[in-house]
CSV table of C-alpha atoms and ligand atoms in Angstrom, one decimal:
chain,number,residue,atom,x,y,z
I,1,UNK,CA,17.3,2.5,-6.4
I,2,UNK,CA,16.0,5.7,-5.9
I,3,UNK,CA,18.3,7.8,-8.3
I,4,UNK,CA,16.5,8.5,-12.1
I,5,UNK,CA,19.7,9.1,-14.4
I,6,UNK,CA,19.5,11.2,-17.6
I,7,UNK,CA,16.4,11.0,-19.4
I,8,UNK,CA,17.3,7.5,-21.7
I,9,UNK,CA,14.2,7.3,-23.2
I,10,UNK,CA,12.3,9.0,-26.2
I,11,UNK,CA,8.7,10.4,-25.7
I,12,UNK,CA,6.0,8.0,-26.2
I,13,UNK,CA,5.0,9.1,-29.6
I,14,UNK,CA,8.2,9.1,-31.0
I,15,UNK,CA,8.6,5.3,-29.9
I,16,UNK,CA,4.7,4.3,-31.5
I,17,UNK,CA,5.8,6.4,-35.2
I,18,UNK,CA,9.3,4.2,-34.9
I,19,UNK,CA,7.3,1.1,-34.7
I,20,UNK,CA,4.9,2.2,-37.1
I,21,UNK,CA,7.8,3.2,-39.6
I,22,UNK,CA,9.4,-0.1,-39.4
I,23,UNK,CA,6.3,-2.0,-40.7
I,24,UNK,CA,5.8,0.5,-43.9
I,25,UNK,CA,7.2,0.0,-47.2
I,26,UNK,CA,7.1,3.6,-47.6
I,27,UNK,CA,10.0,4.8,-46.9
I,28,UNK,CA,9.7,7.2,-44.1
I,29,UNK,CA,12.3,9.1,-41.4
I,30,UNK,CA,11.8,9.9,-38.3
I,31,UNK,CA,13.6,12.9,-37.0
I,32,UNK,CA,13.7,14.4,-32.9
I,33,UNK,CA,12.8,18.1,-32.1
I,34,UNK,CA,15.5,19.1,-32.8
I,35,UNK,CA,15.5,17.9,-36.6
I,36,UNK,CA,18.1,14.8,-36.1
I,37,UNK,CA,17.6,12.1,-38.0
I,38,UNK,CA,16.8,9.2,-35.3
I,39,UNK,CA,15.2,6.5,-37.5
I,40,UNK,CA,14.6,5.6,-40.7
I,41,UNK,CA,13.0,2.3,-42.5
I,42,UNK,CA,14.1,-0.6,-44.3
I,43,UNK,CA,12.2,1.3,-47.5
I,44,UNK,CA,14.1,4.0,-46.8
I,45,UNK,CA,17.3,2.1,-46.3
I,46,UNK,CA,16.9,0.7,-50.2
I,47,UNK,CA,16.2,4.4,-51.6
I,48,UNK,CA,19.4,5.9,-49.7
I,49,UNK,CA,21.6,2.3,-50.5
I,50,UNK,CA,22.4,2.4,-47.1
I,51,UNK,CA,20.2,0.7,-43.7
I,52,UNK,CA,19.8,2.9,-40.4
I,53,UNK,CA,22.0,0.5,-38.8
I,54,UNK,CA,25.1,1.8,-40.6
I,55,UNK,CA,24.3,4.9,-40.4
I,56,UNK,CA,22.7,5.6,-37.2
I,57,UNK,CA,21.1,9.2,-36.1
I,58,UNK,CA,22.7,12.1,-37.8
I,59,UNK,CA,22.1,15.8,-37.7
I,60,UNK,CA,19.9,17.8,-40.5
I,61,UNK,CA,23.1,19.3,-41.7
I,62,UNK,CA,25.4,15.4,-42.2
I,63,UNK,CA,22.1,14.6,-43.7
I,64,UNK,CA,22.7,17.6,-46.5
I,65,UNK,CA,26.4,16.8,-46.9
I,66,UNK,CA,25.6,13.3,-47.5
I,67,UNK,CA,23.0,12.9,-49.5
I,68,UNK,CA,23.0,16.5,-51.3
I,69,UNK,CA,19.8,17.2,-52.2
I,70,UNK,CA,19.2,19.3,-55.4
I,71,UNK,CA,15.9,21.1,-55.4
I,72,UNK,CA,13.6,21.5,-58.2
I,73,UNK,CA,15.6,24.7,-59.6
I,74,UNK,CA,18.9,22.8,-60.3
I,75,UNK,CA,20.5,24.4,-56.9
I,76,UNK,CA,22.0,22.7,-53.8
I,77,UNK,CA,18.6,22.5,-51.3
I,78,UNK,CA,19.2,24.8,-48.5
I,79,UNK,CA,18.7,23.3,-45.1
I,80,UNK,CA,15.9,25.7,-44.6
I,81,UNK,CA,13.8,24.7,-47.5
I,82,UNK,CA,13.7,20.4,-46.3
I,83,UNK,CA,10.2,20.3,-45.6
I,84,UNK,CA,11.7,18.1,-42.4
I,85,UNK,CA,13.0,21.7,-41.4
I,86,UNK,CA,10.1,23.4,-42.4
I,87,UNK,CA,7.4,20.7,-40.3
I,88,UNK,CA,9.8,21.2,-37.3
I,89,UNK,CA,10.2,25.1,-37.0
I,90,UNK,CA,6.8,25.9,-38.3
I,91,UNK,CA,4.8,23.0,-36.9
I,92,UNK,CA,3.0,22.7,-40.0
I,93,UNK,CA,3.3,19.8,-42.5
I,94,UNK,CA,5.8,20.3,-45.8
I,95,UNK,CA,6.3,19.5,-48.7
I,96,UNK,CA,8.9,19.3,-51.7
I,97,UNK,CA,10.4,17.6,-54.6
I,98,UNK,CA,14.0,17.3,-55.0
I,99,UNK,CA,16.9,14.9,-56.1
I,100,UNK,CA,19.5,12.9,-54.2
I,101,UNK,CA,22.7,11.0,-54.6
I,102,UNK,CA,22.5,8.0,-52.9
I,103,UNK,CA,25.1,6.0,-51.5
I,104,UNK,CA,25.4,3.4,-54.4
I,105,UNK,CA,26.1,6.4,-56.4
I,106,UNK,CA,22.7,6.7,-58.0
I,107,UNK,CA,20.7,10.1,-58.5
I,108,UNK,CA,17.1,9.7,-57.3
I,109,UNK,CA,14.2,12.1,-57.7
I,110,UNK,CA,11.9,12.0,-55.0
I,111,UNK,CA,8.7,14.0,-53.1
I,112,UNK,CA,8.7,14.4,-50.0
I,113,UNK,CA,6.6,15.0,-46.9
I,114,UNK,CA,6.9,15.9,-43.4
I,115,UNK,CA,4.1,16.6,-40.8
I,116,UNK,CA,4.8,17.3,-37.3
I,117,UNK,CA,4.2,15.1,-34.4
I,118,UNK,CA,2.8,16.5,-31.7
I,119,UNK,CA,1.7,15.1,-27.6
I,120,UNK,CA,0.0,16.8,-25.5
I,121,UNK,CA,1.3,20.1,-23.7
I,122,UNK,CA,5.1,19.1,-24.3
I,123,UNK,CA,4.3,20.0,-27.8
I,124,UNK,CA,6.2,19.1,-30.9
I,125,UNK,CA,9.0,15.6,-30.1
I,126,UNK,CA,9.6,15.4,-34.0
I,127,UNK,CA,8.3,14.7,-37.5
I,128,UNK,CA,7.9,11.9,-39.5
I,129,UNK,CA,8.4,12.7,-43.1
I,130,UNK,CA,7.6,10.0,-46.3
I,131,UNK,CA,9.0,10.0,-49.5
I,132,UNK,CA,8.2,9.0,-52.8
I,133,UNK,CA,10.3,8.1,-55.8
I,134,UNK,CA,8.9,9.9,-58.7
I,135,UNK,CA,12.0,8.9,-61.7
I,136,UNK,CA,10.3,5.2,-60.6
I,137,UNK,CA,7.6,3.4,-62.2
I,138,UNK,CA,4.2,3.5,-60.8
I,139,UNK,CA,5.1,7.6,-59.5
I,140,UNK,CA,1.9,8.8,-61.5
I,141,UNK,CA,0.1,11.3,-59.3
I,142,UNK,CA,3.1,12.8,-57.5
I,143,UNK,CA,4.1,16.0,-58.1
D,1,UNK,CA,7.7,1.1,1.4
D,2,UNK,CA,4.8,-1.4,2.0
D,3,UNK,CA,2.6,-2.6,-1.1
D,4,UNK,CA,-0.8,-3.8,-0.7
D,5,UNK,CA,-2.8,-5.4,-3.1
D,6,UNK,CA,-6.8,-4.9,-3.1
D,7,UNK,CA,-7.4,-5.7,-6.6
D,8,UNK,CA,-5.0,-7.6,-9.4
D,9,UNK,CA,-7.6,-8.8,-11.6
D,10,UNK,CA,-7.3,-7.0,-15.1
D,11,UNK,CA,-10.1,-5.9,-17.6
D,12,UNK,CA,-13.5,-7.0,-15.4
D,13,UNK,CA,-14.4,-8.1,-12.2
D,14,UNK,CA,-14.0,-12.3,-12.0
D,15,UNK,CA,-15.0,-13.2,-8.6
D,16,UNK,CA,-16.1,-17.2,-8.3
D,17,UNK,CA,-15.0,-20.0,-6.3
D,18,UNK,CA,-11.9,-20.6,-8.6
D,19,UNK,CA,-10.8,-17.0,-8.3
D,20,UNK,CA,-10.3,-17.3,-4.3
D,21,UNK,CA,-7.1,-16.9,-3.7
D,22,UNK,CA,-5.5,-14.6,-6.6
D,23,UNK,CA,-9.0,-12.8,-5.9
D,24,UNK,CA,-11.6,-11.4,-8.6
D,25,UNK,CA,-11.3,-7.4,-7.9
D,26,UNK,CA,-9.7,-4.9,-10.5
D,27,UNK,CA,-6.7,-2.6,-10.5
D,28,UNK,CA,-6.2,-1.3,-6.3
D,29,UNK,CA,-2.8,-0.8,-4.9
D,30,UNK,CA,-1.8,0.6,-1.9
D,31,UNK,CA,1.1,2.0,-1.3
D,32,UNK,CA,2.2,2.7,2.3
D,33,UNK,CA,5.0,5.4,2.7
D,34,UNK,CA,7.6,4.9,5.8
D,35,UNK,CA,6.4,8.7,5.9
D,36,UNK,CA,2.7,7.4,7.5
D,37,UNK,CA,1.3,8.5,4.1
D,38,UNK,CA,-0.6,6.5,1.4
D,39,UNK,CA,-0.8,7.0,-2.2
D,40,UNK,CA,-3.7,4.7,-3.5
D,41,UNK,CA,-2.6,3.4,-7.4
D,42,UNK,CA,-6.1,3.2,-9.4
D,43,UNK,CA,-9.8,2.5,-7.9
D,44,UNK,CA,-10.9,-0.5,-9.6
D,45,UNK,CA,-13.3,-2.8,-7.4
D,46,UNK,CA,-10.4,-3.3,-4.8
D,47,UNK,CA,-10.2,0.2,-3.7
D,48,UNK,CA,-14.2,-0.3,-1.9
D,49,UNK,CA,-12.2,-2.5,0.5
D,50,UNK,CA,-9.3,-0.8,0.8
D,51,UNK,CA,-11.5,1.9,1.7
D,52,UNK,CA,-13.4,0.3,4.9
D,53,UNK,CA,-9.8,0.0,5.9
D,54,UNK,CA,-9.3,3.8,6.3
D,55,UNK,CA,-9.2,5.9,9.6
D,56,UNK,CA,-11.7,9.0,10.1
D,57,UNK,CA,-11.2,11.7,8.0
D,58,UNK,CA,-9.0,10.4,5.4
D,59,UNK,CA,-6.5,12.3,2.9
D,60,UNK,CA,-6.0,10.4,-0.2
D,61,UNK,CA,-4.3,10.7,-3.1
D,62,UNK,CA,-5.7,8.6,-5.9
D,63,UNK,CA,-3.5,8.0,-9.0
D,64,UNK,CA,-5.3,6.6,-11.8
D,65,UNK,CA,-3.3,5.5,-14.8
D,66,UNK,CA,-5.6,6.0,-16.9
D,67,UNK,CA,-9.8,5.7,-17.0
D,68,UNK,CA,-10.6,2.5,-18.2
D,69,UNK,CA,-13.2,1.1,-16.3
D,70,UNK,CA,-11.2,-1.7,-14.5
D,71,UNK,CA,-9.1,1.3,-13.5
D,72,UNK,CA,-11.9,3.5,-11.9
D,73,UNK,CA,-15.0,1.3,-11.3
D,74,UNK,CA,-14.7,1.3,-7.4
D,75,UNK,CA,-14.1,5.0,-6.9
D,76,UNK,CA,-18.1,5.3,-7.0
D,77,UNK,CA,-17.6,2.8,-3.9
D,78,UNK,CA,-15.1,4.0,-2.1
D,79,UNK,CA,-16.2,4.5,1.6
D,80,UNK,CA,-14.4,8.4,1.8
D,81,UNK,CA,-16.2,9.1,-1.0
D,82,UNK,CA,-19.4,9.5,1.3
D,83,UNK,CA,-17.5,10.9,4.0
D,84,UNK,CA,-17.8,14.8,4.4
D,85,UNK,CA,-14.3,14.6,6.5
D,86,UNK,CA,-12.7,13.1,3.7
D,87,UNK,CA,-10.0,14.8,1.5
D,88,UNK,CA,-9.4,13.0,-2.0
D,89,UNK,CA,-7.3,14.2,-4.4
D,90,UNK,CA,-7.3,12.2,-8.2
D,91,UNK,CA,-4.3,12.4,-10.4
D,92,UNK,CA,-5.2,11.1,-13.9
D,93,UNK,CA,-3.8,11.8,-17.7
D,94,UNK,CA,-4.5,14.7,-19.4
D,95,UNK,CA,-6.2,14.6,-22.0
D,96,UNK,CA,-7.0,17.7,-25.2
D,97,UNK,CA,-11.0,16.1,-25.2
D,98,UNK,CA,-12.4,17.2,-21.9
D,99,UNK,CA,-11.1,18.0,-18.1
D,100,UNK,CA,-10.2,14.9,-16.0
D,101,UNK,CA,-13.4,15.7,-14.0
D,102,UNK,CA,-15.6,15.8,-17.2
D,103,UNK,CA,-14.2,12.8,-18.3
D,104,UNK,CA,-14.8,10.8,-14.6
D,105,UNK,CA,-18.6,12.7,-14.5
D,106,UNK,CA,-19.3,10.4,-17.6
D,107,UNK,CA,-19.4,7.3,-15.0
D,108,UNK,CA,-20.2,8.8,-12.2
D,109,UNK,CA,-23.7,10.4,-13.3
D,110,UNK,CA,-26.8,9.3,-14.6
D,111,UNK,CA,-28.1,6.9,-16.1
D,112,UNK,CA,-24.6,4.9,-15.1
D,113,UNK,CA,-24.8,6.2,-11.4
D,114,UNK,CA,-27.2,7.4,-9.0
D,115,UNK,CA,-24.9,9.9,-7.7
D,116,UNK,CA,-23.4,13.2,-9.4
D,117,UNK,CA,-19.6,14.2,-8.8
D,118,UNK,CA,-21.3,17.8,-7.5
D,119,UNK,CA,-23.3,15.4,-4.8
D,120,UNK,CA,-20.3,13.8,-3.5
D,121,UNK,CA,-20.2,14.6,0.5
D,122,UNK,CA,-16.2,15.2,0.3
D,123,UNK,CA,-14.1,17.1,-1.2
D,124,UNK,CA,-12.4,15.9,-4.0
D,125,UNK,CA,-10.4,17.7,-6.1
D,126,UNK,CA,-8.9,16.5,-9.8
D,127,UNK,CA,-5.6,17.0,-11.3
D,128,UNK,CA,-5.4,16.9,-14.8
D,129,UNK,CA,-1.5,15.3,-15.2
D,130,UNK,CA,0.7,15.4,-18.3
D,131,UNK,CA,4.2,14.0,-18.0
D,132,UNK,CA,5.3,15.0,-15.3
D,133,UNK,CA,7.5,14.7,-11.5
D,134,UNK,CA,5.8,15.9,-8.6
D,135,UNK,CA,5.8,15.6,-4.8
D,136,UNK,CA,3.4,14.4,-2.6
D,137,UNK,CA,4.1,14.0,0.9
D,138,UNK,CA,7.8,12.5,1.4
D,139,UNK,CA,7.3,10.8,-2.1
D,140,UNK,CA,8.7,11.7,-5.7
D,141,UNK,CA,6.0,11.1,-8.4
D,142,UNK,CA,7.3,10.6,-12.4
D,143,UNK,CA,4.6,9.6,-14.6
D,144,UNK,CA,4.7,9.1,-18.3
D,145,UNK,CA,2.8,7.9,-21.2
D,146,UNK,CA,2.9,4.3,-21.8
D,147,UNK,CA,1.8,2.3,-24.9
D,148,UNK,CA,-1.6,1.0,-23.6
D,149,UNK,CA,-5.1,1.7,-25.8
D,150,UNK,CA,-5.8,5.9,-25.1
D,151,UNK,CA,-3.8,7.8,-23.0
D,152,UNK,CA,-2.2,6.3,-20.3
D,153,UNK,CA,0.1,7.2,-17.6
D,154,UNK,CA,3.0,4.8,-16.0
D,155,UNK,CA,4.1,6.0,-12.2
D,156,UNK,CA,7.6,6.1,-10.6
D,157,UNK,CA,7.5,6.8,-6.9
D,158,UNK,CA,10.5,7.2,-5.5
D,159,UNK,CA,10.8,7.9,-1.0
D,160,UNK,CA,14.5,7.8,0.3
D,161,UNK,CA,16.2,5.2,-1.5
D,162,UNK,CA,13.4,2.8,-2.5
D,163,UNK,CA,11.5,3.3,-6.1
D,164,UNK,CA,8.4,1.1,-7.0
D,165,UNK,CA,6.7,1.4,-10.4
D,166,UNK,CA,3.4,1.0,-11.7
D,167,UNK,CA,2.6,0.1,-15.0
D,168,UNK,CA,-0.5,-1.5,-14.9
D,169,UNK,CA,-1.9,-2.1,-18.7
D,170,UNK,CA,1.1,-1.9,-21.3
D,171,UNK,CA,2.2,-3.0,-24.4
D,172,UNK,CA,5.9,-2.4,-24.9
D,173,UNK,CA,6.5,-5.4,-27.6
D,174,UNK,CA,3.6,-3.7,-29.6
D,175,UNK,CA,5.6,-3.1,-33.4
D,176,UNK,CA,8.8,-4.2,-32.0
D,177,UNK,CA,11.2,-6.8,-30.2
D,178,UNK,CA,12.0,-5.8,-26.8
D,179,UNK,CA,15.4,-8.5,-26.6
D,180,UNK,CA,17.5,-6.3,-28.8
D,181,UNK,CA,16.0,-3.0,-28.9
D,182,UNK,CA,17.8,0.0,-28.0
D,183,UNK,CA,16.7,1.7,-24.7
D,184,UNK,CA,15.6,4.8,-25.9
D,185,UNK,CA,12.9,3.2,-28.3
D,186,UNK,CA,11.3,0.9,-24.9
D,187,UNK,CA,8.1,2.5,-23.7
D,188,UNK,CA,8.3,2.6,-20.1
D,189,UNK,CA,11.9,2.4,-19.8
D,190,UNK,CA,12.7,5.4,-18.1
D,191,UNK,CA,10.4,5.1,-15.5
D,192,UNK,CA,10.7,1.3,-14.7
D,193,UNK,CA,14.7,1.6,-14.9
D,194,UNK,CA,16.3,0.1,-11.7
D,195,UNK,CA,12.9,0.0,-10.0
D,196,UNK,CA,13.2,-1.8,-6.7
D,197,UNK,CA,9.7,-3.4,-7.3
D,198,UNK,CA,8.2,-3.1,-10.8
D,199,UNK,CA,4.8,-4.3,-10.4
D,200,UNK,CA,3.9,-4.5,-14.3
D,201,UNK,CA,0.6,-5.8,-17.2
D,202,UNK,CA,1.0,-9.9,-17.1
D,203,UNK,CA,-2.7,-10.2,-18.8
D,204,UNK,CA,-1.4,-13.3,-20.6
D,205,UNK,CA,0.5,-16.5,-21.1
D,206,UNK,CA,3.1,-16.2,-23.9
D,207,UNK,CA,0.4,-18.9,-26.4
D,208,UNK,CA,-2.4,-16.4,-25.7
D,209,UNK,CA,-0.6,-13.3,-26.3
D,210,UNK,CA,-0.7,-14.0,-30.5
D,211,UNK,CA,-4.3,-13.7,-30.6
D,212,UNK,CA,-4.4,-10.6,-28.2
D,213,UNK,CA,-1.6,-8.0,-30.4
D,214,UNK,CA,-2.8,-4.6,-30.1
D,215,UNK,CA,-4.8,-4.9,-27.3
D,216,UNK,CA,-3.0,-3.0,-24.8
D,217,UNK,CA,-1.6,-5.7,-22.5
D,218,UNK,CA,1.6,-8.1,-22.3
D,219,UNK,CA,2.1,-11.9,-22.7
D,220,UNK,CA,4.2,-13.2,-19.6
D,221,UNK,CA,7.6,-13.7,-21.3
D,222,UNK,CA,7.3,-10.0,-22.7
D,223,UNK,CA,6.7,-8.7,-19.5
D,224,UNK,CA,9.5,-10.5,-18.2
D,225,UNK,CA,12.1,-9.6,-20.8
D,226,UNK,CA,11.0,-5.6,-20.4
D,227,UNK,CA,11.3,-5.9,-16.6
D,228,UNK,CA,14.6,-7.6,-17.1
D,229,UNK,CA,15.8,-4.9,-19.4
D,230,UNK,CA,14.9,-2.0,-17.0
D,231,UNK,CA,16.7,-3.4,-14.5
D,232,UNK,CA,14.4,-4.2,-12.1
D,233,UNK,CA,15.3,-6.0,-8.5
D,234,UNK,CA,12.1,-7.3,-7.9
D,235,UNK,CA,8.7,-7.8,-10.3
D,236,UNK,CA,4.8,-8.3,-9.4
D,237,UNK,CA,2.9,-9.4,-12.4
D,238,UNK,CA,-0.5,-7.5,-12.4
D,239,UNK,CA,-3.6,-6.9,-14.6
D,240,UNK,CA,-4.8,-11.1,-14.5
D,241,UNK,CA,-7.0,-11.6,-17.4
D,242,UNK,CA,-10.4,-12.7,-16.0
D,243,UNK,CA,-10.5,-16.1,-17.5
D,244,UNK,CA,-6.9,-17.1,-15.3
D,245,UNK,CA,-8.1,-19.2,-12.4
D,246,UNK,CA,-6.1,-19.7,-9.1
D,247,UNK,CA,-4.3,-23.0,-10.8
D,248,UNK,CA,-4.1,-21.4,-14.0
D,249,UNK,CA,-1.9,-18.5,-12.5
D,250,UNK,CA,0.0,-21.0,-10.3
D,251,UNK,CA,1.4,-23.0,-13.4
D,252,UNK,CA,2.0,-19.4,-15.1
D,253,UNK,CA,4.1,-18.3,-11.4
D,254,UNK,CA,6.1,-21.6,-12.3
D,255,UNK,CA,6.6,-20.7,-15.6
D,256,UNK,CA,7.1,-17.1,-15.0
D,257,UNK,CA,9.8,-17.7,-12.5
D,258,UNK,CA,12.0,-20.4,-14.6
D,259,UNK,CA,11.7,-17.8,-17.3
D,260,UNK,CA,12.9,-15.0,-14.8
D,261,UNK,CA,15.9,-17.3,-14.1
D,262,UNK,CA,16.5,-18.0,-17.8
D,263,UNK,CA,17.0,-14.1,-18.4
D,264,UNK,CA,19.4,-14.3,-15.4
D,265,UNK,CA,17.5,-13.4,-12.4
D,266,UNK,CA,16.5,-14.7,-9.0
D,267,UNK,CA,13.6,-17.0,-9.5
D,268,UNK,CA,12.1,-15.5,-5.9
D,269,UNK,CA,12.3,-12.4,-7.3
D,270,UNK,CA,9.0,-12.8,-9.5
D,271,UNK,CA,5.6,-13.1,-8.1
D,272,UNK,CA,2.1,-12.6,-8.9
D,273,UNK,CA,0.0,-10.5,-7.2
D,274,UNK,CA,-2.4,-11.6,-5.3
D,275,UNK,CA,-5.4,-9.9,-3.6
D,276,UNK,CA,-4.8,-9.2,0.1
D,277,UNK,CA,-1.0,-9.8,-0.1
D,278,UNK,CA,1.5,-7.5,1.1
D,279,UNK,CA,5.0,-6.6,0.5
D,280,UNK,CA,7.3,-4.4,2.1
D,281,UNK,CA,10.0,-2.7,-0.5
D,282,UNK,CA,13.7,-1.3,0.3
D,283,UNK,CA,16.2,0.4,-1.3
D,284,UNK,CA,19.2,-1.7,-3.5
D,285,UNK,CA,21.6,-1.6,-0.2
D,286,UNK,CA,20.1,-5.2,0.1
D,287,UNK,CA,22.1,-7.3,-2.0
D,288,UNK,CA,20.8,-8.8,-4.8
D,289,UNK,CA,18.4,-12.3,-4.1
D,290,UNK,CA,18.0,-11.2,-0.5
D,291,UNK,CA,14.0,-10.5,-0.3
D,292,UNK,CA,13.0,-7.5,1.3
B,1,LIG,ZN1,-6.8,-2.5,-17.2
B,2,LIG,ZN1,-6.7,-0.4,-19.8
């Protein structure tokens, strides 16, 4: 068959960080170019109270709505200030510290950092970002 | 399309009297184009033969998957190479380290090689390829990055209505379970999707696979279930580890095949390649378990 239909795959790297993701117990997203939310780990899953699988991807501004992050100041993080946002449209790792709400209700303080992930001459495909909990045990040398 | 196989042996060179018939040469496909032209998938020892079977003053294009030596040890020894009437043109990956010619240069120069790529008598010419679709001749040519060990390129050549694809040295299951996974998250997939022939890694049987995780290659049934994901009509398993002997890889065809039916293929469908054997390849108008 000679036809190639719409491109149904993701780039290489992004496939090797997803595989990588899902054998850390640090919690860790992976989001596309375009800052979706495509993947995130079982870790992950436990700090947000929900798994991927319900979820499924989501864009950068569901993610806000959802999980309402409150940066260090008190205030409602903009979208602009997620260091996931920052990685992507910089292409520079970030870095913050901020609070959620999580689906089971609970408010959780955690840092957290995004680098860029970047392939040869296509350039950036996405970012992989980690979090820590720091209102956990065990937090002692985060921010 | 015709497909002819000058090397299927993966990793080293295995000749010996129990290697006769699958053959002992590395990575060589050719790849015959209704067109008249040829497009030559990796030089590993195969491609010295393939290369005494050339007509005077040769055009080749040479597309290397990636520059493991079992990909590119028989470019030094391909016949055109010596030819000043020869045209050769080498398609490899990119890489940000150094220039696909730099990074050839390392084996072809001294003290590895008594020539230099500057002595060669024909003209060659080297194209560094990312990602990419291109033309040559009346073929369509989509290569990606597979997960193998460095970079490494898959191909996709589509003429007319007939696609083959070459993934030579891949791990797809690497970190994941291919069964359930979602497209989009399968290296490979896009350009081994409804291939016509997918000739694809089969470095080893499912009980030596365990001991080999991470080392670039695929266990039988895993090469199997990704070919049977993408969709593919037809499949020739490739890349023989060098310790498979002729019986060896004719219990692994019978296993291969009842495991192609299990999936819910045509059993005749699978093969394994075989050094010196040919296939010719058409488009899905052929209904399904009809060989081409
Ligand atoms: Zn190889
Ligand atoms: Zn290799």
């Amino acid at each position: 068959m000679a036809v190639m239909a719409a491109r149904a795959q993701k780039p290489l790297e992004l496939i090797l960080a997803r595989n990588l993701l899902t054998s850390l117990s640090t919690p860790a997203f992976l989001v596309d170019e375009k800052a979706q939310l495509v993947f995130y780990n079982e870790a992950a899953g436990a700090l947000l109270g929900r798994p991927f699988e319900d979820v499924g991807r989501m864009s950068p501004e569901k993610w806000i709505s959802t999980y309402g992050p409150i940066g260090e100041d008190g205030e409602p993080m903009p979208l602009d200030d997620l260091p996931t946002t920052r990685a992507i449209r910089n292409g520079r790792p970030a870095h913050a510290s901020f609070r959620i709400r999580s689906a089971d209700g609970a408010e959780r303080e955690i840092a957290s950092s995004a680098f860029p992930i970047v392939a040869s001459e296509r350039g950036s495909s996405g970012a992989m970002i980690l979090f820590w909990p720091t209102n956990d045990q065990g937090s002692e040398g985060d921010e | 399309m015709k497909i002819r196989v000058w090397g299927a042996r993966g990793s080293v060179p295995a000749p010996g009297p129990e290697m006769v018939r699958y053959g002992g040469n590395t990575s060589s496909v050719q790849l015959l184009l209704d067109s008249g032209e040829q497009l030559l998938l990796d030089s590993g020892t195969g491609i010295r033969t393939l290369g005494l079977s050339l007509a005077a003053a040769p055009r080749v294009n040479i597309l290397l998957t990636h520059l493991h030596l079992d990909h590119i040890q028989g470019l030094m020894f391909f016949p055109p190479c010596f030819r000043s009437d020869a045209e050769i043109a080498i398609w490899g990956p990119a890489s940000p380290e150094a220039s696909l010619e730099d990074r050839i240069a390392r084996y072809i120069s001294a003290p590895l090689s008594p020539v230099e790529v500057r002595e060669l008598p024909c003209s060659v010419s080297f194209r560094d390829t990312p990602p990419s679709r291109w033309r040559i001749g009346s073929a369509t040519v989509v290569c990606e990055a597979v997960n193998h060990r460095g970079p490494t390129l898959g191909f996709r050549i589509t003429e007319g209505d007939t696609t083959v694809c070459y993934i030579p040295d891949h791990e797809p299951v690497l970190g994941t379970e291919l069964a359930d996974l979602d497209p989009e998250w399968i290296s490979g997939y896009d350009l081994a999707r409804d291939a016509d022939l997918l000739i694809h890694d089969c470095q080893y049987a499912d009980e030596e696979y365990p001991a080999h995780i991470g080392w670039g290659h695929s266990g039988m049934s895993d090469a199997l279930t990704f070919a049977s994901r993408v969709g593919a009509r037809r499949v020739l398993l490739f890349h023989h580890d060098p310790l498979h002997s002729d019986s060896f890889l004719d219990r692994l065809r019978g296993t291969a095949r009842r495991r192609w039916e299990e999936l819910g293929n045509d059993p005749a469908l699978v093969e394994m390649a075989m050094e010196g054997g040919e296939l010719e390849v058409a488009g899905t108008a052929l209904p399904a378990g009809v060989p081409a």
